Short mmCIF file of C-alpha atoms in Angstrom, two decimals:
data_model
loop_
_atom_site.label_atom_id
_atom_site.label_comp_id
_atom_site.label_asym_id
_atom_site.label_seq_id
_atom_site.Cartn_x
_atom_site.Cartn_y
_atom_site.Cartn_z
CA MET A 655 -14.46 17.71 -17.05
CA ASN A 656 -14.16 14.58 -19.13
CA ASP A 657 -15.64 11.67 -17.23
CA VAL A 658 -14.98 8.85 -20.02
CA ALA A 659 -13.08 6.91 -17.44
CA ASN A 660 -16.50 6.23 -15.62
CA HIS A 661 -18.64 5.92 -18.71
CA ALA A 662 -20.51 2.38 -18.75
CA ARG A 663 -18.82 -0.17 -21.00
CA TYR A 664 -22.30 -2.10 -20.86
CA ARG A 665 -24.42 -2.02 -23.90
CA PRO A 666 -28.13 -3.04 -23.23
CA GLY A 667 -29.08 -6.18 -24.75
CA GLN A 668 -25.56 -7.47 -25.47
CA THR A 669 -25.21 -11.36 -25.19
CA GLY A 670 -21.71 -11.29 -24.07
CA GLY A 671 -21.55 -11.82 -20.31
CA HIS A 672 -20.78 -8.66 -18.22
CA TYR A 673 -20.04 -7.17 -14.92
CA GLU A 674 -19.45 -3.52 -14.20
CA SER A 675 -19.05 -1.90 -10.94
CA TRP A 676 -18.74 1.85 -9.61
CA TRP A 677 -17.60 1.63 -5.98
CA LEU A 678 -16.56 4.28 -3.48
CA ARG A 679 -15.14 4.04 -0.12
CA ALA A 680 -13.47 6.25 2.54
CA ASN A 681 -11.79 6.11 6.03
CA HIS A 682 -12.39 8.38 9.04
CA PRO A 683 -9.43 10.89 9.26
CA ARG A 684 -8.10 9.28 12.63
CA ARG A 685 -10.59 6.68 13.94
CA PRO A 686 -10.90 2.94 12.72
CA LEU A 687 -14.15 3.66 10.73
CA ALA A 688 -14.85 3.17 7.16
CA PHE A 689 -17.56 2.70 4.49
CA TRP A 690 -17.83 0.76 0.92
CA ILE A 691 -20.58 1.52 -1.19
CA ARG A 692 -20.88 -0.46 -4.71
CA TYR A 693 -23.35 0.12 -7.62
CA THR A 694 -22.98 -3.11 -9.93
CA LEU A 695 -24.57 -4.29 -13.17
CA PHE A 696 -24.46 -7.92 -13.68
CA SER A 697 -25.63 -9.49 -16.93
CA PRO A 698 -25.20 -13.34 -17.34
CA GLN A 699 -23.66 -14.66 -20.63
CA ALA A 700 -26.15 -15.39 -23.36
CA HIS A 701 -28.90 -14.27 -21.15
CA PRO A 702 -29.21 -10.48 -21.10
CA GLN A 703 -32.80 -10.64 -20.13
CA GLN A 704 -31.66 -11.81 -16.72
CA ALA A 705 -29.37 -8.76 -16.16
CA ILE A 706 -29.81 -6.99 -12.66
CA GLY A 707 -28.68 -4.04 -10.73
CA GLU A 708 -26.98 -4.53 -7.32
CA LEU A 709 -26.52 -2.09 -4.57
CA TRP A 710 -23.91 -3.04 -2.00
CA ALA A 711 -22.66 -1.60 1.19
CA ILE A 712 -20.31 -2.27 4.12
CA TRP A 713 -20.05 -0.43 7.40
CA SER A 714 -16.75 -1.14 9.16
CA ASP A 715 -16.60 0.12 12.99
CA GLY A 716 -13.29 -1.03 14.38
CA GLU A 717 -13.88 0.72 17.85
CA ARG A 718 -16.77 -1.69 18.36
CA ARG A 719 -15.67 -4.47 16.24
CA GLN A 720 -18.69 -4.44 14.42
CA LEU A 721 -19.14 -5.04 10.61
CA THR A 722 -22.60 -4.46 8.74
CA ALA A 723 -23.17 -5.47 5.23
CA ALA A 724 -26.19 -5.35 2.93
CA LYS A 725 -27.10 -5.93 -0.79
CA SER A 726 -30.11 -5.31 -2.81
CA GLU A 727 -30.85 -6.70 -6.22
CA LEU A 728 -33.26 -4.92 -8.66
CA PRO A 729 -34.25 -5.80 -12.42
CA ILE A 730 -32.21 -4.18 -15.20
CA GLY A 731 -35.40 -2.29 -16.31
CA ASP A 732 -35.13 -0.38 -13.00
CA CYS A 733 -31.93 0.83 -13.76
CA ALA A 734 -29.81 3.08 -16.05
CA PHE A 735 -26.13 3.06 -17.01
CA ALA A 736 -25.07 5.97 -19.25
CA GLY A 737 -22.54 5.25 -21.91
CA ASP A 738 -21.90 8.91 -22.55
CA ALA A 739 -21.80 10.46 -19.04
CA PHE A 740 -20.90 9.41 -15.60
CA SER A 741 -24.58 8.68 -14.64
CA VAL A 742 -25.65 5.39 -12.83
CA ARG A 743 -28.89 4.72 -11.40
CA ILE A 744 -30.19 1.32 -9.62
CA GLY A 745 -33.75 1.67 -8.60
CA SER A 746 -33.83 5.17 -6.75
CA ALA A 747 -30.14 5.07 -5.95
CA GLN A 748 -27.96 7.39 -7.89
CA LEU A 749 -24.20 8.04 -8.47
CA SER A 750 -22.77 10.75 -10.28
CA ARG A 751 -19.32 12.66 -10.57
CA ASP A 752 -19.91 14.46 -7.19
CA ALA A 753 -22.57 12.90 -5.16
CA LEU A 754 -24.14 9.52 -4.42
CA THR A 755 -27.37 8.67 -2.62
CA GLY A 756 -29.16 5.31 -2.08
CA ALA A 757 -29.60 2.36 0.27
CA ALA A 758 -29.21 -1.30 0.34
CA GLN A 759 -31.06 -3.86 2.60
CA SER A 760 -30.37 -7.75 3.29
CA SER A 761 -30.80 -10.17 6.13
CA GLY A 762 -32.07 -7.64 8.59
CA ALA A 763 -29.38 -5.18 7.88
CA ARG A 764 -29.86 -1.64 6.11
CA ILE A 765 -27.32 0.82 5.22
CA GLY A 766 -28.41 4.30 3.57
CA TRP A 767 -26.28 7.13 2.24
CA GLN A 768 -26.46 10.71 1.37
CA LEU A 769 -23.10 11.88 0.30
CA ARG A 770 -20.95 14.30 -1.60
CA TYR A 771 -17.53 14.10 -2.91
CA THR A 772 -14.69 16.27 -4.49
CA ARG A 773 -12.06 14.85 -6.93
CA PRO A 774 -8.70 16.28 -6.08
CA GLN A 775 -6.55 14.38 -8.53
CA PRO A 776 -6.84 12.88 -12.06
CA PRO A 777 -7.95 9.33 -12.60
CA LEU A 778 -5.21 6.63 -11.94
CA HIS A 779 -4.98 3.64 -14.34
CA HIS A 780 -3.96 0.47 -12.72
CA LEU A 781 -2.96 -1.16 -16.13
CA PRO A 782 -1.18 0.44 -19.17
CA LEU A 783 -3.70 2.50 -21.21
CA HIS A 784 -3.42 0.40 -24.45
CA LEU A 785 -4.75 -2.54 -22.53
CA TYR A 786 -8.21 -0.93 -21.70
CA ALA A 787 -9.12 -1.22 -25.42
CA ALA A 788 -7.64 -4.68 -25.60
CA ARG A 789 -9.39 -8.10 -25.62
CA LEU A 790 -7.22 -9.32 -22.58
CA PRO A 791 -7.26 -9.09 -19.60
CA ARG A 792 -10.93 -9.69 -19.59
CA ALA A 793 -11.25 -7.88 -16.16
CA LYS A 794 -10.21 -4.06 -16.34
CA SER A 795 -10.20 -1.50 -13.27
CA LEU A 796 -9.24 2.21 -12.70
CA VAL A 797 -9.48 4.74 -9.97
CA GLY A 798 -11.76 7.52 -11.25
CA ALA A 799 -11.01 9.56 -8.40
CA PRO A 800 -7.99 9.07 -6.08
CA LEU A 801 -8.01 10.86 -2.67
CA ALA A 802 -11.71 11.62 -3.05
CA VAL A 803 -13.00 13.67 0.09
CA PHE A 804 -16.60 12.76 1.13
CA ASP A 805 -18.96 14.67 3.25
CA GLY A 806 -22.69 13.63 4.35
CA THR A 807 -24.37 11.01 6.25
CA LEU A 808 -24.47 7.29 6.34
CA THR A 809 -27.19 5.65 8.28
CA VAL A 810 -26.52 1.93 9.67
CA ASN A 811 -29.58 0.18 11.04
CA GLY A 812 -31.13 3.40 12.09
CA GLU A 813 -28.08 4.96 13.50
CA THR A 814 -26.85 7.94 11.60
CA HIS A 815 -23.21 8.76 11.26
CA ASP A 816 -21.67 12.12 10.10
CA ILE A 817 -19.09 11.82 7.27
CA ALA A 818 -16.82 14.90 7.29
CA GLN A 819 -13.87 15.15 5.20
CA TRP A 820 -13.40 11.52 5.00
CA THR A 821 -10.89 10.29 2.44
CA GLY A 822 -11.08 7.74 -0.03
CA SER A 823 -11.53 7.16 -3.74
CA GLN A 824 -14.05 6.42 -6.29
CA ASN A 825 -13.34 3.38 -8.58
CA HIS A 826 -14.68 1.74 -11.81
CA ASN A 827 -14.22 -1.99 -13.12
CA TRP A 828 -15.54 -4.01 -15.58
CA GLY A 829 -15.23 -7.21 -17.53
CA SER A 830 -16.75 -10.29 -19.04
CA ARG A 831 -15.39 -12.54 -16.22
CA HIS A 832 -13.99 -12.09 -12.77
CA THR A 833 -10.33 -12.67 -12.38
CA ASP A 834 -9.94 -16.25 -11.07
CA HIS A 835 -7.71 -15.70 -7.96
CA TYR A 836 -6.40 -12.23 -6.88
CA ALA A 837 -5.58 -9.92 -3.89
CA TYR A 838 -6.34 -6.55 -4.23
CA GLY A 839 -5.23 -3.39 -2.21
CA GLN A 840 -5.46 0.29 -1.95
CA VAL A 841 -4.26 3.03 0.41
CA ALA A 842 -5.88 6.48 0.02
CA GLY A 843 -3.58 8.46 2.31
CA PHE A 844 -1.03 7.00 4.58
CA ASP A 845 -0.73 7.98 8.15
CA ASN A 846 2.56 9.54 7.76
CA ALA A 847 1.84 10.83 4.02
CA PRO A 848 -1.73 11.75 3.53
CA GLU A 849 -1.08 12.84 0.00
CA SER A 850 0.16 9.45 -1.07
CA PHE A 851 -2.17 6.94 -2.92
CA LEU A 852 -1.43 3.11 -3.65
CA GLU A 853 -3.10 0.71 -6.07
CA ILE A 854 -1.96 -2.72 -6.19
CA ALA A 855 -3.15 -6.21 -7.41
CA THR A 856 -1.63 -9.86 -7.43
CA ALA A 857 -3.69 -11.96 -9.65
CA ARG A 858 -3.66 -15.11 -11.70
CA ILE A 859 -5.86 -16.72 -14.38
CA LYS A 860 -6.96 -20.15 -14.81
CA LEU A 861 -6.63 -21.45 -18.62
CA GLY A 862 -8.02 -24.87 -18.74
CA PRO A 863 -6.44 -27.00 -16.04
CA LEU A 864 -3.45 -24.52 -15.91
CA TRP A 865 -2.61 -21.41 -13.81
CA THR A 866 -0.92 -18.34 -15.09
CA PRO A 867 2.02 -16.95 -13.42
CA ARG A 868 1.08 -14.28 -10.66
CA MET A 869 1.22 -10.65 -12.05
CA THR A 870 1.54 -7.80 -9.68
CA PRO A 871 0.68 -4.42 -11.37
CA ILE A 872 1.65 -1.45 -8.78
CA VAL A 873 1.06 2.28 -9.09
CA LEU A 874 2.12 4.57 -6.38
CA ARG A 875 1.58 8.35 -6.13
CA HIS A 876 3.87 10.04 -3.89
CA ALA A 877 5.57 13.41 -3.40
CA GLY A 878 4.41 14.53 -6.76
CA GLU A 879 5.72 11.39 -8.33
CA GLU A 880 3.53 8.55 -10.08
CA TYR A 881 5.61 5.37 -9.98
CA ALA A 882 4.03 2.86 -12.44
CA LEU A 883 5.34 -0.64 -12.20
CA ASN A 884 2.53 -1.90 -13.99
CA SER A 885 3.54 -3.30 -17.70
CA LEU A 886 3.15 -6.67 -18.33
CA VAL A 887 6.75 -7.81 -18.04
CA GLN A 888 7.17 -5.79 -14.88
CA SER A 889 4.02 -7.31 -13.34
CA LEU A 890 5.43 -10.83 -14.18
CA ARG A 891 8.87 -9.93 -12.66
CA ALA A 892 7.33 -8.67 -9.25
CA HIS A 893 7.28 -11.21 -6.37
CA ALA A 894 4.26 -11.39 -4.07
CA ARG A 895 2.62 -14.04 -1.93
CA PHE A 896 -0.81 -13.82 -0.31
CA ALA A 897 -2.93 -16.15 1.86
CA TYR A 898 -5.61 -15.66 4.51
CA PHE A 899 -4.95 -12.92 5.59
CA GLU A 900 -1.57 -11.35 4.88
CA TRP A 901 0.05 -10.26 1.46
CA THR A 902 3.84 -9.36 1.03
CA PHE A 903 5.12 -7.96 -2.35
CA HIS A 904 8.13 -6.54 -4.03
CA SER A 905 8.71 -5.04 -7.40
CA GLU A 906 11.93 -3.37 -8.59
CA THR A 907 13.26 -1.52 -11.94
CA ASP A 908 16.60 0.23 -12.42
CA ALA A 909 14.96 3.36 -11.06
CA VAL A 910 12.61 2.30 -8.25
CA ARG A 911 12.03 -0.53 -5.60
CA ILE A 912 8.72 -0.87 -3.80
CA ASP A 913 8.40 -3.61 -1.02
CA GLY A 914 5.23 -4.04 1.19
CA ARG A 915 2.87 -5.92 3.29
CA ILE A 916 -0.83 -5.36 3.60
CA HIS A 917 -2.70 -7.52 6.38
CA ALA A 918 -5.54 -7.49 8.69
CA PRO A 919 -7.27 -9.84 11.00
CA ARG A 920 -10.00 -12.43 10.24
CA GLU A 921 -12.51 -10.60 12.02
CA LEU A 922 -12.14 -7.42 9.90
CA PHE A 923 -13.10 -9.21 6.77
CA VAL A 924 -16.78 -9.48 5.31
CA GLY A 925 -17.64 -12.45 3.03
CA LEU A 926 -19.31 -11.48 -0.16
CA ARG A 927 -20.82 -13.67 -3.23
CA TYR A 928 -19.97 -12.18 -6.59
CA TYR A 929 -22.00 -13.63 -9.47
CA ASN A 930 -19.56 -14.34 -12.58
CA PRO A 931 -21.02 -13.72 -16.10
CA PRO A 932 -20.06 -17.12 -17.62
CA GLY A 933 -21.84 -18.90 -14.66
CA GLY A 934 -21.05 -19.68 -10.97
CA VAL A 935 -20.03 -17.44 -8.13
CA LYS A 936 -16.75 -16.26 -6.80
CA THR A 937 -15.90 -15.32 -3.16
CA CYS A 938 -14.55 -11.88 -2.39
CA LEU A 939 -13.23 -11.41 1.42
CA ASN A 940 -13.37 -7.58 1.78
CA ALA A 941 -11.61 -5.47 4.66
CA LYS A 942 -11.49 -1.77 4.68
CA LEU A 943 -9.68 -1.27 7.91
CA ALA A 944 -6.31 -3.18 6.97
CA ALA A 945 -2.68 -2.21 7.85
CA CYS A 946 0.03 -1.49 5.29
CA GLU A 947 3.81 -0.95 5.64
CA LEU A 948 5.39 0.22 2.30
CA THR A 949 8.99 0.94 1.64
CA LEU A 950 9.86 3.05 -1.43
CA THR A 951 13.54 3.51 -2.82
CA ASP A 952 14.02 5.81 -5.75
CA LYS A 953 17.26 4.85 -7.21
CA ARG A 954 17.55 7.37 -9.89
CA ARG A 955 20.52 9.69 -10.06
CA GLY A 956 20.25 12.91 -7.95
CA ARG A 957 17.84 11.34 -5.71
CA PRO A 958 18.57 10.66 -2.08
CA ASN A 959 18.43 6.77 -2.53
CA THR A 960 17.22 6.51 1.12
CA PRO A 961 14.41 4.28 1.53
CA GLN A 962 10.90 6.06 2.42
CA GLN A 963 8.66 4.23 5.02
CA LEU A 964 5.01 4.75 4.23
CA VAL A 965 2.57 3.37 6.86
CA THR A 966 -1.13 3.24 7.85
CA ALA A 967 -2.54 1.37 10.99
CA HIS A 968 -6.17 0.97 9.45
CA ARG A 969 -6.66 2.84 6.22
CA ALA A 970 -5.78 0.10 3.80
CA ALA A 971 -8.55 -1.73 1.42
CA PHE A 972 -7.70 -5.29 1.23
CA GLU A 973 -9.70 -7.90 -1.03
CA LEU A 974 -9.16 -11.35 -1.75
CA LEU A 975 -11.05 -13.12 -4.48
CA SER A 976 -11.26 -17.11 -5.11
CA ASP A 977 -13.55 -20.07 -5.43
CA ASP A 978 -13.12 -20.83 -1.76
CA ASP A 979 -16.47 -20.34 -0.05
CA HIS A 980 -15.88 -21.73 3.68
CA ARG A 981 -11.90 -22.48 4.21
CA HIS A 982 -11.20 -19.11 5.04
CA GLY A 983 -13.78 -19.18 8.16
CA VAL A 984 -15.22 -15.71 7.14
CA PRO A 985 -19.04 -15.53 7.23
CA LEU A 986 -20.54 -14.75 4.01
CA ARG A 987 -23.04 -11.85 4.58
CA ALA A 988 -24.22 -10.78 1.08
#
């Protein structure tokens, strides 16, 4: 199978700033438990000799109300990112198209993983295809494996958890700078529609002292259809509002309407620091046990035209990125 969607865009020694991540996440089929694992390359602008590899991991236990986060950094010389295959190595941690192994450790927390996963669906492109080869936007993302199914073990501070048929995703993003301000969401299986998959973001970019309008691309796979409301024009027409810690959105064409809400309490978020290639640090608030309520109306002729409700109590991913490092009240753990 062609894994070009996951080939590294980074070229060793390049002087242009670059970040690139392959991240995987999954939820327990019924219980409020989730993991998030991220393999990252960071190369600061004009200083390729300072490039590093990063390993991130979060374990979210909604039953115990416990969040565990860990991060490790390694020199770029201890890493390998293939540009012609899906092969990522950071130290001894490895990621391929069907397996991942490794561990991250920081601030007294350690998370290790030995996992395999299957890829039941083709990649999902969050942006129109032609934009992936364009200079703008500077940050690009896709889902390499929607509805990926994971098996194996995850060990959190010495306690081993069996991962058996957990559903989630494998994802890939990259760019020369992080988007200035965004909300990001994903649902890999709703409680009442386990084969449906949602990918959404609301983002704005700062151009000098000015901010662009909010753009909200949405892609929903449901009941054998892919609803892609992600063109530039449609993303600008969409309406979305988000704050700590709730997000509402609406997008509509002549053929389809999507309305939704993603939300989670403050205590389910982990605060992370993301290095930005041009300089500085962005703050990411990361929750993997968020709730989502979505209404889909297919308005095409011959369709029932009855709104369909898709819901999940704790299977949504919800992330917020900004320059705010304290007003949200979420501890920064890694």
